[in-house]
Short mmCIF file of C-alpha atoms and ligand atoms in Angstrom, two decimals:
data_model
loop_
_atom_site.label_atom_id
_atom_site.label_comp_id
_atom_site.label_asym_id
_atom_site.label_seq_id
_atom_site.Cartn_x
_atom_site.Cartn_y
_atom_site.Cartn_z
CA MET P 1 71.32 104.90 4.02
CA ARG P 2 70.60 101.15 4.31
CA SER P 3 69.16 100.03 7.60
CA ILE P 4 69.63 96.51 9.05
CA GLU P 5 66.62 95.49 11.12
CA HIS P 6 65.58 92.63 13.38
CA PHE P 7 64.08 89.44 12.00
CA ILE P 8 61.27 88.28 14.28
CA ASP P 9 58.46 85.80 13.58
CA GLY P 10 59.67 85.27 10.01
CA LYS P 11 59.53 89.00 9.19
CA THR P 12 61.73 92.08 9.14
CA VAL P 13 60.84 94.22 12.20
CA ALA P 14 62.05 97.82 12.33
CA GLY P 15 63.94 98.71 15.51
CA ALA P 16 61.88 100.73 18.00
CA SER P 17 64.55 101.60 20.59
CA GLY P 18 65.82 104.64 18.72
CA ARG P 19 69.41 103.35 19.15
CA HIS P 20 71.50 102.45 16.12
CA GLY P 21 75.05 101.26 15.39
CA ASP P 22 77.32 102.07 12.43
CA VAL P 23 78.19 99.27 10.01
CA PHE P 24 81.39 100.15 8.12
CA ASP P 25 82.77 99.20 4.75
CA PRO P 26 86.30 98.32 5.97
CA ASN P 27 87.71 98.78 2.42
CA SER P 28 86.72 102.48 2.26
CA GLY P 29 86.41 103.26 5.97
CA SER P 30 82.97 104.78 5.43
CA VAL P 31 79.66 103.95 7.15
CA GLN P 32 77.60 101.84 4.72
CA ALA P 33 74.55 101.01 6.94
CA LYS P 34 72.86 101.55 10.28
CA VAL P 35 71.93 98.59 12.42
CA SER P 36 69.12 98.82 14.93
CA LEU P 37 70.12 98.03 18.51
CA ALA P 38 67.36 96.28 20.43
CA SER P 39 65.97 97.07 23.83
CA ALA P 40 64.76 94.45 26.33
CA ALA P 41 61.16 95.01 25.04
CA GLU P 42 62.16 94.06 21.51
CA LEU P 43 63.90 90.97 22.80
CA ASP P 44 60.67 90.05 24.64
CA ARG P 45 58.82 90.15 21.31
CA ALA P 46 61.38 87.77 19.70
CA VAL P 47 61.30 85.41 22.74
CA ALA P 48 57.49 85.33 22.76
CA SER P 49 57.46 84.44 19.05
CA ALA P 50 60.07 81.73 19.67
CA ALA P 51 58.23 80.25 22.62
CA LYS P 52 54.96 80.07 20.66
CA ALA P 53 56.66 78.44 17.66
CA GLN P 54 58.76 76.02 19.68
CA ALA P 55 55.91 74.02 21.09
CA ASP P 56 54.87 72.83 17.63
CA TRP P 57 58.38 72.59 16.19
CA ALA P 58 59.33 70.17 18.94
CA LYS P 59 56.46 67.92 17.85
CA VAL P 60 57.62 67.79 14.20
CA ASN P 61 59.37 64.44 13.89
CA PRO P 62 63.20 64.51 13.65
CA GLN P 63 63.27 63.34 10.01
CA ARG P 64 61.04 66.21 8.94
CA ARG P 65 63.17 68.66 10.91
CA ALA P 66 66.21 67.20 9.11
CA ARG P 67 64.51 67.86 5.77
CA VAL P 68 64.48 71.57 6.55
CA MET P 69 68.21 71.33 7.19
CA PHE P 70 68.83 69.51 3.90
CA GLU P 71 66.90 72.26 2.04
CA PHE P 72 68.76 75.01 3.91
CA LYS P 73 72.04 73.37 2.85
CA ARG P 74 70.90 73.46 -0.77
CA LEU P 75 69.93 77.13 -0.46
CA LEU P 76 73.25 78.00 1.10
CA GLU P 77 75.06 76.40 -1.81
CA GLN P 78 72.82 78.17 -4.32
CA ASN P 79 73.39 81.55 -2.57
CA MET P 80 77.05 81.04 -1.67
CA ASP P 81 78.46 83.79 -3.90
CA ASP P 82 75.91 86.49 -2.81
CA LEU P 83 76.38 85.56 0.86
CA ALA P 84 80.17 85.70 0.50
CA ARG P 85 80.04 89.15 -1.14
CA LEU P 86 77.77 90.47 1.64
CA LEU P 87 79.94 88.96 4.33
CA SER P 88 83.13 90.30 2.86
CA SER P 89 81.69 93.77 2.40
CA GLU P 90 81.01 94.18 6.15
CA HIS P 91 83.85 92.09 7.61
CA GLY P 92 86.64 92.81 5.12
CA LYS P 93 87.89 89.27 4.69
CA VAL P 94 88.68 88.29 1.11
CA LEU P 95 85.99 86.57 -0.90
CA SER P 96 87.63 83.12 -0.96
CA ASP P 97 87.89 83.30 2.83
CA ALA P 98 84.30 84.51 3.15
CA ARG P 99 83.26 81.40 1.19
CA GLY P 100 85.27 79.29 3.68
CA ASP P 101 83.42 80.98 6.54
CA ILE P 102 80.06 79.94 5.04
CA GLN P 103 81.31 76.48 4.05
CA ARG P 104 82.46 75.60 7.58
CA GLY P 105 79.02 76.59 8.92
CA LEU P 106 77.37 74.59 6.11
CA GLU P 107 79.29 71.52 7.31
CA VAL P 108 77.63 71.84 10.72
CA ILE P 109 74.28 72.01 8.94
CA GLU P 110 75.21 68.78 7.14
CA PHE P 111 75.98 67.25 10.54
CA SER P 112 72.58 68.48 11.78
CA CYS P 113 70.88 66.65 8.89
CA GLY P 114 71.74 63.49 10.81
CA ILE P 115 69.62 64.54 13.81
CA PRO P 116 67.21 61.55 13.77
CA HIS P 117 70.18 59.30 14.48
CA LEU P 118 71.84 61.69 16.88
CA LEU P 119 68.74 62.03 19.05
CA LYS P 120 68.28 58.28 19.57
CA GLY P 121 68.38 57.40 23.21
CA GLU P 122 69.56 54.29 25.11
CA TYR P 123 67.51 51.30 26.08
CA THR P 124 67.96 48.48 28.54
CA GLN P 125 65.52 45.57 28.44
CA GLY P 126 65.05 43.67 31.66
CA ALA P 127 66.88 46.04 34.04
CA GLY P 128 64.75 44.37 36.76
CA PRO P 129 61.81 41.95 36.88
CA GLY P 130 59.53 43.23 34.11
CA ILE P 131 61.46 46.51 34.10
CA ASP P 132 62.86 48.30 31.06
CA VAL P 133 64.79 51.57 31.06
CA PHE P 134 65.07 54.04 28.23
CA SER P 135 66.46 57.52 27.74
CA ALA P 136 65.36 60.29 25.44
CA ARG P 137 66.97 63.63 24.48
CA GLN P 138 64.40 66.42 24.59
CA PRO P 139 64.81 70.01 23.44
CA LEU P 140 65.30 72.72 26.06
CA GLY P 141 62.70 75.20 24.62
CA VAL P 142 63.91 78.71 23.71
CA VAL P 143 67.69 79.04 23.52
CA ALA P 144 69.95 81.91 22.38
CA GLY P 145 73.26 82.50 20.72
CA ILE P 146 75.58 85.55 20.94
CA THR P 147 78.23 85.66 18.26
CA PRO P 148 81.46 87.61 17.40
CA PHE P 149 82.22 89.59 14.32
CA ASN P 150 84.98 87.42 12.92
CA PHE P 151 82.84 84.49 11.63
CA PRO P 152 79.42 86.01 10.94
CA ALA P 153 78.18 82.92 9.01
CA MET P 154 80.02 79.96 10.54
CA ILE P 155 79.47 80.63 14.23
CA PRO P 156 75.74 81.35 14.09
CA MET P 157 75.39 78.09 12.16
CA TRP P 158 77.55 76.21 14.75
CA MET P 159 74.81 77.16 17.22
CA PHE P 160 71.45 77.36 15.48
CA GLY P 161 72.05 74.26 13.25
CA PRO P 162 72.15 71.72 16.11
CA ALA P 163 69.77 73.72 18.38
CA ILE P 164 66.95 73.93 15.83
CA ALA P 165 67.46 70.33 14.57
CA CYS P 166 67.05 69.19 18.19
CA GLY P 167 63.62 70.90 18.35
CA ASN P 168 64.47 74.19 20.07
CA ALA P 169 63.57 77.71 18.93
CA PHE P 170 66.49 80.10 18.66
CA VAL P 171 67.15 83.78 19.23
CA LEU P 172 70.37 84.92 17.60
CA LYS P 173 72.22 88.07 18.68
CA PRO P 174 74.90 88.45 16.06
CA SER P 175 77.76 90.92 16.17
CA GLU P 176 76.57 94.45 15.52
CA ARG P 177 79.64 95.05 13.34
CA ASP P 178 78.67 92.68 10.50
CA PRO P 179 74.96 91.86 11.05
CA SER P 180 73.62 91.35 7.47
CA VAL P 181 74.63 87.74 6.77
CA PRO P 182 73.02 86.37 9.99
CA VAL P 183 69.70 87.95 8.88
CA ARG P 184 70.07 86.49 5.41
CA LEU P 185 70.70 83.01 6.95
CA ALA P 186 67.48 83.35 8.97
CA GLU P 187 65.53 84.28 5.82
CA LEU P 188 66.94 81.30 4.01
CA MET P 189 65.94 79.02 6.90
CA ILE P 190 62.34 80.19 6.50
CA GLU P 191 62.63 79.67 2.74
CA ALA P 192 63.84 76.16 3.50
CA GLY P 193 60.59 75.43 5.31
CA LEU P 194 61.31 76.42 8.89
CA PRO P 195 58.15 77.67 10.66
CA GLU P 196 58.14 81.37 11.42
CA GLY P 197 59.37 82.20 14.86
CA VAL P 198 61.70 79.21 15.28
CA LEU P 199 64.67 81.35 14.33
CA ASN P 200 64.76 85.06 15.21
CA VAL P 201 67.60 87.59 14.88
CA VAL P 202 67.81 90.49 17.30
CA HIS P 203 70.62 92.99 16.84
CA GLY P 204 72.20 94.83 19.67
CA ASP P 205 74.95 95.48 22.07
CA ARG P 206 75.52 95.00 25.77
CA GLU P 207 72.04 96.06 26.66
CA VAL P 208 70.28 93.23 24.79
CA VAL P 209 72.95 90.69 25.79
CA GLU P 210 72.22 91.40 29.46
CA ALA P 211 68.46 91.10 28.75
CA ILE P 212 69.07 87.69 27.11
CA LEU P 213 71.07 86.51 30.10
CA LYS P 214 68.30 87.47 32.53
CA HIS P 215 65.28 86.45 30.40
CA PRO P 216 63.29 83.82 32.31
CA THR P 217 62.11 81.99 29.14
CA ILE P 218 65.56 81.46 27.63
CA LYS P 219 66.94 78.17 28.89
CA ALA P 220 70.46 78.09 27.46
CA VAL P 221 72.89 80.61 25.94
CA SER P 222 75.84 79.86 23.68
CA PHE P 223 78.39 82.61 23.41
CA VAL P 224 81.54 83.16 21.35
CA GLY P 225 83.69 86.27 21.70
CA SER P 226 86.54 87.72 23.71
CA SER P 227 87.49 86.16 27.05
CA ASP P 228 86.60 88.92 29.55
CA ILE P 229 83.12 89.23 28.05
CA ALA P 230 82.82 85.43 27.78
CA GLN P 231 83.56 85.04 31.48
CA HIS P 232 81.13 87.79 32.45
CA VAL P 233 78.38 86.36 30.22
CA TYR P 234 79.03 82.85 31.62
CA ALA P 235 78.68 84.04 35.20
CA LEU P 236 75.62 86.25 34.69
CA GLY P 237 73.78 83.55 32.65
CA ALA P 238 74.56 80.87 35.25
CA GLN P 239 73.40 83.19 37.99
CA HIS P 240 70.04 83.31 36.21
CA GLY P 241 69.78 79.56 36.04
CA LYS P 242 70.77 79.07 32.38
CA ARG P 243 72.88 76.39 30.82
CA MET P 244 75.91 78.23 29.44
CA GLN P 245 78.79 77.58 27.00
CA CYS P 246 81.09 80.56 26.38
CA MET P 247 84.08 80.42 24.06
CA GLY P 248 86.71 83.14 24.48
CA GLY P 249 89.86 84.52 22.95
CA ALA P 250 93.12 82.79 22.02
CA LYS P 251 96.82 83.03 21.53
CA ASN P 252 97.78 79.96 19.54
CA HIS P 253 101.37 78.79 19.24
CA GLY P 254 103.09 77.01 16.35
CA ILE P 255 106.05 74.95 17.68
CA VAL P 256 108.74 74.32 15.04
CA LEU P 257 111.10 71.44 15.87
CA PRO P 258 114.57 71.37 14.20
CA ASP P 259 113.55 68.46 11.92
CA ALA P 260 110.45 70.24 10.48
CA ASP P 261 110.08 70.75 6.74
CA LEU P 262 110.74 74.49 6.93
CA ASP P 263 109.28 75.49 3.54
CA ARG P 264 106.02 73.73 4.19
CA THR P 265 105.98 75.08 7.77
CA VAL P 266 106.50 78.68 6.61
CA ALA P 267 103.68 78.34 4.08
CA ASP P 268 101.39 77.00 6.78
CA VAL P 269 102.38 79.61 9.37
CA ILE P 270 102.05 82.58 7.00
CA GLY P 271 98.57 81.54 5.97
CA ALA P 272 97.46 80.91 9.57
CA ALA P 273 99.03 84.08 10.95
CA PHE P 274 97.96 86.54 8.27
CA GLY P 275 94.86 84.98 6.69
CA SER P 276 91.76 87.04 7.51
CA ALA P 277 94.21 89.80 8.74
CA GLY P 278 94.84 87.56 11.82
CA GLU P 279 91.24 88.03 13.00
CA ARG P 280 90.64 84.38 13.75
CA CYS P 281 90.45 82.68 17.14
CA MET P 282 92.43 79.77 15.49
CA ALA P 283 95.04 82.05 13.91
CA LEU P 284 98.69 81.27 14.66
CA PRO P 285 100.17 84.59 15.93
CA VAL P 286 103.05 82.98 17.84
CA VAL P 287 105.75 80.80 16.34
CA VAL P 288 108.23 78.95 18.62
CA PRO P 289 111.31 77.63 16.82
CA VAL P 290 113.38 75.20 18.95
CA GLY P 291 117.11 76.02 18.79
CA GLU P 292 118.89 79.11 17.45
CA ALA P 293 119.67 77.49 14.07
CA THR P 294 115.98 76.67 13.48
CA ALA P 295 115.01 80.20 14.61
CA ASP P 296 117.45 81.92 12.23
CA ALA P 297 116.46 79.74 9.28
CA LEU P 298 112.76 80.19 10.04
CA ARG P 299 113.06 83.97 10.39
CA GLY P 300 114.77 84.28 6.98
CA LYS P 301 112.10 82.20 5.24
CA LEU P 302 109.27 84.04 7.07
CA LEU P 303 110.64 87.40 5.91
CA ASP P 304 110.72 86.24 2.30
CA ALA P 305 107.11 85.09 2.56
CA ILE P 306 105.97 88.26 4.38
CA ASP P 307 107.52 90.48 1.80
CA ALA P 308 105.60 88.66 -0.87
CA LEU P 309 102.22 89.14 0.85
CA LYS P 310 99.60 91.13 -1.09
CA ILE P 311 97.18 93.24 0.85
CA GLY P 312 94.13 94.41 -1.09
CA VAL P 313 90.47 95.19 -0.97
CA SER P 314 88.33 92.20 0.00
CA THR P 315 87.03 91.77 -3.54
CA ASP P 316 90.55 91.55 -5.01
CA PRO P 317 91.05 87.90 -6.03
CA GLY P 318 94.80 88.37 -5.85
CA ALA P 319 94.86 89.66 -2.24
CA HIS P 320 96.00 87.44 0.55
CA TYR P 321 94.15 89.45 3.13
CA GLY P 322 92.04 92.59 3.37
CA PRO P 323 91.35 95.32 5.93
CA VAL P 324 90.65 94.71 9.57
CA VAL P 325 87.13 95.24 10.81
CA SER P 326 87.16 98.79 12.23
CA ALA P 327 89.23 101.91 12.76
CA ALA P 328 89.19 101.28 16.50
CA HIS P 329 90.48 97.72 16.06
CA LYS P 330 93.21 98.98 13.67
CA ALA P 331 94.27 101.56 16.30
CA ARG P 332 94.34 98.87 19.00
CA ILE P 333 96.63 96.62 16.88
CA GLU P 334 98.94 99.56 16.13
CA ASP P 335 99.06 100.28 19.85
CA TYR P 336 100.15 96.71 20.56
CA ILE P 337 103.01 97.13 17.99
CA ARG P 338 104.11 100.27 19.82
CA ILE P 339 104.01 98.39 23.18
CA GLY P 340 106.00 95.49 21.66
CA VAL P 341 108.77 97.85 20.72
CA GLU P 342 108.66 99.55 24.12
CA GLU P 343 108.96 96.23 25.98
CA GLY P 344 112.04 95.26 24.03
CA ALA P 345 110.95 92.89 21.28
CA GLU P 346 112.70 93.25 17.91
CA LEU P 347 110.28 94.65 15.33
CA VAL P 348 111.57 93.12 12.07
CA ARG P 349 108.66 94.18 9.86
CA ASP P 350 106.36 97.07 10.79
CA GLY P 351 102.82 96.99 9.29
CA ARG P 352 101.84 100.40 10.59
CA GLY P 353 101.55 103.19 8.12
CA PHE P 354 100.51 100.93 5.28
CA ALA P 355 98.17 102.64 2.83
CA LEU P 356 96.44 100.99 -0.12
CA PRO P 357 96.41 103.42 -3.07
CA GLY P 358 92.89 104.63 -3.68
CA HIS P 359 91.74 103.24 -0.31
CA GLU P 360 93.71 105.42 2.08
CA ASP P 361 90.87 105.60 4.59
CA GLY P 362 90.32 101.84 4.60
CA PHE P 363 91.25 99.86 7.72
CA PHE P 364 94.40 98.29 6.27
CA LEU P 365 97.51 97.15 8.03
CA GLY P 366 100.64 95.68 6.58
CA PRO P 367 102.09 92.51 8.09
CA SER P 368 104.24 92.89 11.23
CA LEU P 369 106.85 90.48 12.51
CA PHE P 370 108.46 90.57 15.99
CA ASP P 371 111.45 88.45 16.99
CA ARG P 372 112.88 87.82 20.41
CA VAL P 373 109.53 88.12 22.10
CA THR P 374 109.56 86.67 25.67
CA ALA P 375 106.93 85.08 27.86
CA SER P 376 106.80 87.99 30.30
CA MET P 377 105.78 90.57 27.63
CA LYS P 378 102.27 91.96 27.60
CA THR P 379 102.19 91.63 23.80
CA TYR P 380 102.84 87.90 24.19
CA ARG P 381 100.23 87.32 26.93
CA ASP P 382 97.44 89.33 25.27
CA GLU P 383 95.48 88.46 22.19
CA ILE P 384 96.26 91.10 19.49
CA PHE P 385 93.89 89.70 16.82
CA GLY P 386 95.59 91.35 13.81
CA PRO P 387 98.31 90.67 11.20
CA VAL P 388 101.13 90.49 13.70
CA LEU P 389 103.37 87.44 14.02
CA GLN P 390 105.65 86.95 17.04
CA ILE P 391 108.74 84.71 17.19
CA VAL P 392 109.45 83.32 20.72
CA ARG P 393 112.75 81.46 20.65
CA ALA P 394 112.94 78.25 22.76
CA ASP P 395 116.05 76.25 23.66
CA SER P 396 114.42 72.87 24.02
CA PHE P 397 111.34 70.78 23.29
CA GLU P 398 110.43 71.05 26.98
CA GLU P 399 110.56 74.86 26.97
CA ALA P 400 108.50 74.96 23.75
CA LEU P 401 105.90 72.62 25.31
CA GLN P 402 105.65 74.74 28.47
CA LEU P 403 105.00 78.05 26.57
CA PRO P 404 101.45 77.23 25.30
CA SER P 405 100.84 75.05 28.40
CA GLN P 406 101.46 77.93 30.78
CA HIS P 407 99.78 80.60 28.62
CA PRO P 408 96.46 81.91 29.98
CA TYR P 409 94.67 81.03 26.73
CA GLY P 410 94.37 77.38 25.57
CA ASN P 411 92.42 77.35 22.28
CA GLY P 412 94.64 75.81 19.59
CA VAL P 413 98.30 74.85 19.12
CA ALA P 414 100.27 73.31 16.30
CA ILE P 415 103.56 71.39 16.16
CA PHE P 416 105.61 71.08 13.01
CA THR P 417 107.93 68.04 12.93
CA ARG P 418 108.80 64.83 11.16
CA ASN P 419 109.32 63.08 14.54
CA GLY P 420 106.20 61.10 15.41
CA GLU P 421 107.38 60.30 18.93
CA ALA P 422 107.89 64.00 19.76
CA ALA P 423 104.57 64.94 18.20
CA ARG P 424 102.73 62.26 20.11
CA GLU P 425 104.31 63.33 23.42
CA PHE P 426 103.48 67.03 22.68
CA ALA P 427 99.86 66.26 21.83
CA GLU P 428 99.46 64.22 25.01
CA ARG P 429 101.06 66.69 27.43
CA VAL P 430 100.20 70.18 26.06
CA GLU P 431 97.54 72.09 28.05
CA VAL P 432 95.52 73.24 25.07
CA GLY P 433 92.15 72.09 23.79
CA MET P 434 92.75 71.64 20.04
CA VAL P 435 96.09 70.37 18.72
CA GLY P 436 97.40 70.26 15.16
CA ILE P 437 100.28 67.97 14.16
CA ASN P 438 101.60 69.58 10.96
CA VAL P 439 98.14 71.13 10.70
CA PRO P 440 98.26 74.92 11.31
CA ILE P 441 94.59 75.55 11.99
CA PRO P 442 93.23 72.41 13.73
CA VAL P 443 89.50 73.40 13.76
CA PRO P 444 87.82 70.06 14.34
CA VAL P 445 85.47 68.81 11.57
CA ALA P 446 81.76 69.20 12.09
CA TYR P 447 81.25 65.72 13.62
CA HIS P 448 83.87 66.30 16.38
CA SER P 449 83.42 69.31 18.74
CA PHE P 450 85.20 72.68 19.02
CA GLY P 451 86.43 74.14 22.24
CA GLY P 452 89.50 75.56 23.99
CA TRP P 453 90.82 75.27 27.53
CA LYS P 454 91.63 77.77 30.23
CA ARG P 455 90.57 81.37 29.30
CA SER P 456 89.49 80.21 25.87
CA GLY P 457 86.44 78.33 27.05
CA PHE P 458 83.99 78.59 29.96
CA GLY P 459 81.56 75.74 30.49
CA ASP P 460 81.92 72.03 29.91
CA LEU P 461 80.23 71.30 26.60
CA ASN P 462 81.86 72.42 23.36
CA GLN P 463 80.43 73.74 20.19
CA TYR P 464 78.81 71.53 17.49
CA GLY P 465 79.34 67.83 17.02
CA ILE P 466 77.88 65.55 19.69
CA ASP P 467 78.56 68.17 22.37
CA GLY P 468 76.31 70.57 20.47
CA VAL P 469 73.46 68.02 20.58
CA ARG P 470 74.06 67.47 24.31
CA PHE P 471 74.16 71.21 24.99
CA PHE P 472 70.83 71.85 23.30
CA THR P 473 68.95 68.90 24.80
CA ARG P 474 68.24 67.45 28.22
CA THR P 475 68.08 63.75 28.89
CA LYS P 476 65.00 62.10 30.34
CA VAL P 477 65.33 58.55 31.64
CA VAL P 478 62.19 56.46 31.91
CA THR P 479 62.05 53.33 34.06
CA GLN P 480 58.89 51.30 33.22
CA ARG P 481 57.32 48.19 34.57
CA TRP P 482 54.43 46.29 33.03
CA PRO P 483 53.68 43.60 35.65
CA LYS P 484 52.00 40.41 34.44
CA GLY P 485 49.52 40.46 37.30
CA GLY P 486 49.29 37.99 40.18
CA ALA P 487 50.00 38.62 43.84
CA VAL P 488 50.79 42.12 44.99
CA GLY P 489 53.95 42.17 47.14
CA GLU P 490 54.68 43.88 50.48
CA HIS P 491 54.94 47.67 50.61
CA ALA P 492 58.54 48.51 50.01
CA PHE P 493 59.99 51.24 52.24
CA VAL P 494 63.57 50.86 51.16
CA ILE P 495 65.11 52.36 48.02
CA PRO P 496 64.89 49.82 45.19
CA THR P 497 68.26 48.23 44.41
CA MET P 498 69.51 45.61 41.95
CA ARG P 499 70.59 43.16 44.71
P1 NAD X 1 83.44 90.62 21.52
O1 NAD X 1 83.66 89.89 22.78
O2 NAD X 1 83.68 92.09 21.43
O3 NAD X 1 81.89 90.46 21.08
C1 NAD X 1 81.24 89.20 21.08
C2 NAD X 1 79.75 89.37 21.27
O4 NAD X 1 79.54 89.96 22.58
C3 NAD X 1 79.09 90.36 20.32
O5 NAD X 1 77.85 89.86 19.89
C4 NAD X 1 79.00 91.64 21.08
O6 NAD X 1 77.89 92.43 20.67
C5 NAD X 1 78.82 91.19 22.49
N1 NAD X 1 79.37 92.12 23.49
C6 NAD X 1 80.36 92.99 23.26
N2 NAD X 1 80.59 93.70 24.41
C7 NAD X 1 79.79 93.22 25.34
C8 NAD X 1 79.55 93.52 26.72
N3 NAD X 1 80.29 94.40 27.35
N4 NAD X 1 78.65 92.81 27.38
C9 NAD X 1 77.91 91.86 26.74
N5 NAD X 1 78.08 91.52 25.48
C10 NAD X 1 78.99 92.20 24.77
O7 NAD X 1 84.22 89.78 20.37
P2 NAD X 1 84.52 90.22 18.87
O8 NAD X 1 85.45 91.34 18.84
O9 NAD X 1 83.20 90.39 18.16
O10 NAD X 1 85.17 88.89 18.33
C11 NAD X 1 86.58 88.64 18.49
C12 NAD X 1 86.82 87.79 19.67
O11 NAD X 1 86.13 86.56 19.68
C13 NAD X 1 88.30 87.42 19.80
O12 NAD X 1 88.70 87.47 21.15
C14 NAD X 1 88.33 85.95 19.32
O13 NAD X 1 89.41 85.23 19.75
C15 NAD X 1 87.04 85.46 19.83
N6 NAD X 1 86.56 84.31 19.13
C16 NAD X 1 86.59 83.09 19.74
C17 NAD X 1 86.21 81.95 19.14
C18 NAD X 1 86.23 80.61 19.84
O14 NAD X 1 85.54 79.75 19.38
N7 NAD X 1 86.98 80.49 20.91
C19 NAD X 1 85.77 82.03 17.82
C20 NAD X 1 85.71 83.28 17.14
C21 NAD X 1 86.14 84.39 17.83
#
């Protein structure tokens, strides 16, 4: 059976802990590979390699570091189809969506190509007599990233792109459920000219995550995953003196005002709710029509669209979505459907019991639709992370605005309307970090930054964009004086001021 090993100092390094995890083929339900799970000693080896490489990498001028990023972008494009196939075979998302996963990461690499400009500091000439002040952004040293299963290409690149371009060395701990693409990305970075040791991949579970959070050489940790773990990781890392940014789960709402173009809205909602089998932190699993007439019309059109969905293996070009990632995750989603029925929501379409002919053991689920879901239900408050769409009916704009605002998660939200005034007010008042106006999945482009509010994000700097550069650097401010000579003044015992 294929084994997936660590990537340290530019080489594949066989796991020595004796612990392994199963990597499934979600289409067939069978184990397709074993991944080594690292111990703290194996992490030490990766960190030592990173620390050694970082000192020289930080001295490489920013334009040369950017050239590595340009070459990596070219290699990503050249290898796009192979990477997408590998990604899809472990995650289960359809190939077109796997390409999107890689492409969105590639866009952060493109942003990172501009690092010479992004690292420029500020300068004030003549801040005092003969005094000039300038600031510089310097890398932190060795930094780490811990990533979730659902974007095995994009999210590692959100992190290591800016971090490495800024002059840091990086230790990546990808999800143990689909670990192959992150290793391939690291190999391509070396092929692009990155010195060995600047990017290392260490596989593992809780054990190695805790070791990362306590490691004295690691200066900052970027995490993306579910909220309870994000909060724990944030607290433990901070306790050990690290700079932390931890993105968590989500429950994004799509508000549908009575004047919305319903056909377009349904097309957007269906793609955002069921694409990637709902396993996206920016999925749209809750739709909030305003008014009974809007709700009834929307429900009818959603049903037509749901009944036309095609579920297939991830390599089927005609499939809208493929299997979910694991049997355990499938069982968890099915359990939420059961709870939804028990707590009184109306199950209009039930995706349980779906079997794809020839792939009966694959982790497939049909689409589910709940109507008359209310804000007090567990299935509304929790993140389900599967192909399950919930309709929560609201009587007014104000009620619709309050639903996402009062929800514990605050990642993304969308409003569908033709009314600019209402959309503007919604965007201004809603308590959510990323807002779409007639845009169902408002993931900011690479030169803005990504981050949710409330339980969707812990820490104050977001992912990629200028926040990514700030997260992976620290600012030094130099105040310099080059006196012309002449008389030396009195000793000054008071703090210098600009008076
Ligand atoms: P997860 O929280 O199970 O795992 C994330 C990472 O944490 C993995 O690398 C995993 O190995 C590690 N981990 C797991 N259990 C741990 C523990 N007890 N202690 C320490 N580390 C642990 O998340 P997942 O299932 O891989 O991904 C799905 C989740 O990620 C969803 O909640 C989704 O909303 C969220 N997500 C958020 C964003 C965002 O930017 N806000 C983006 C993508 C996914």
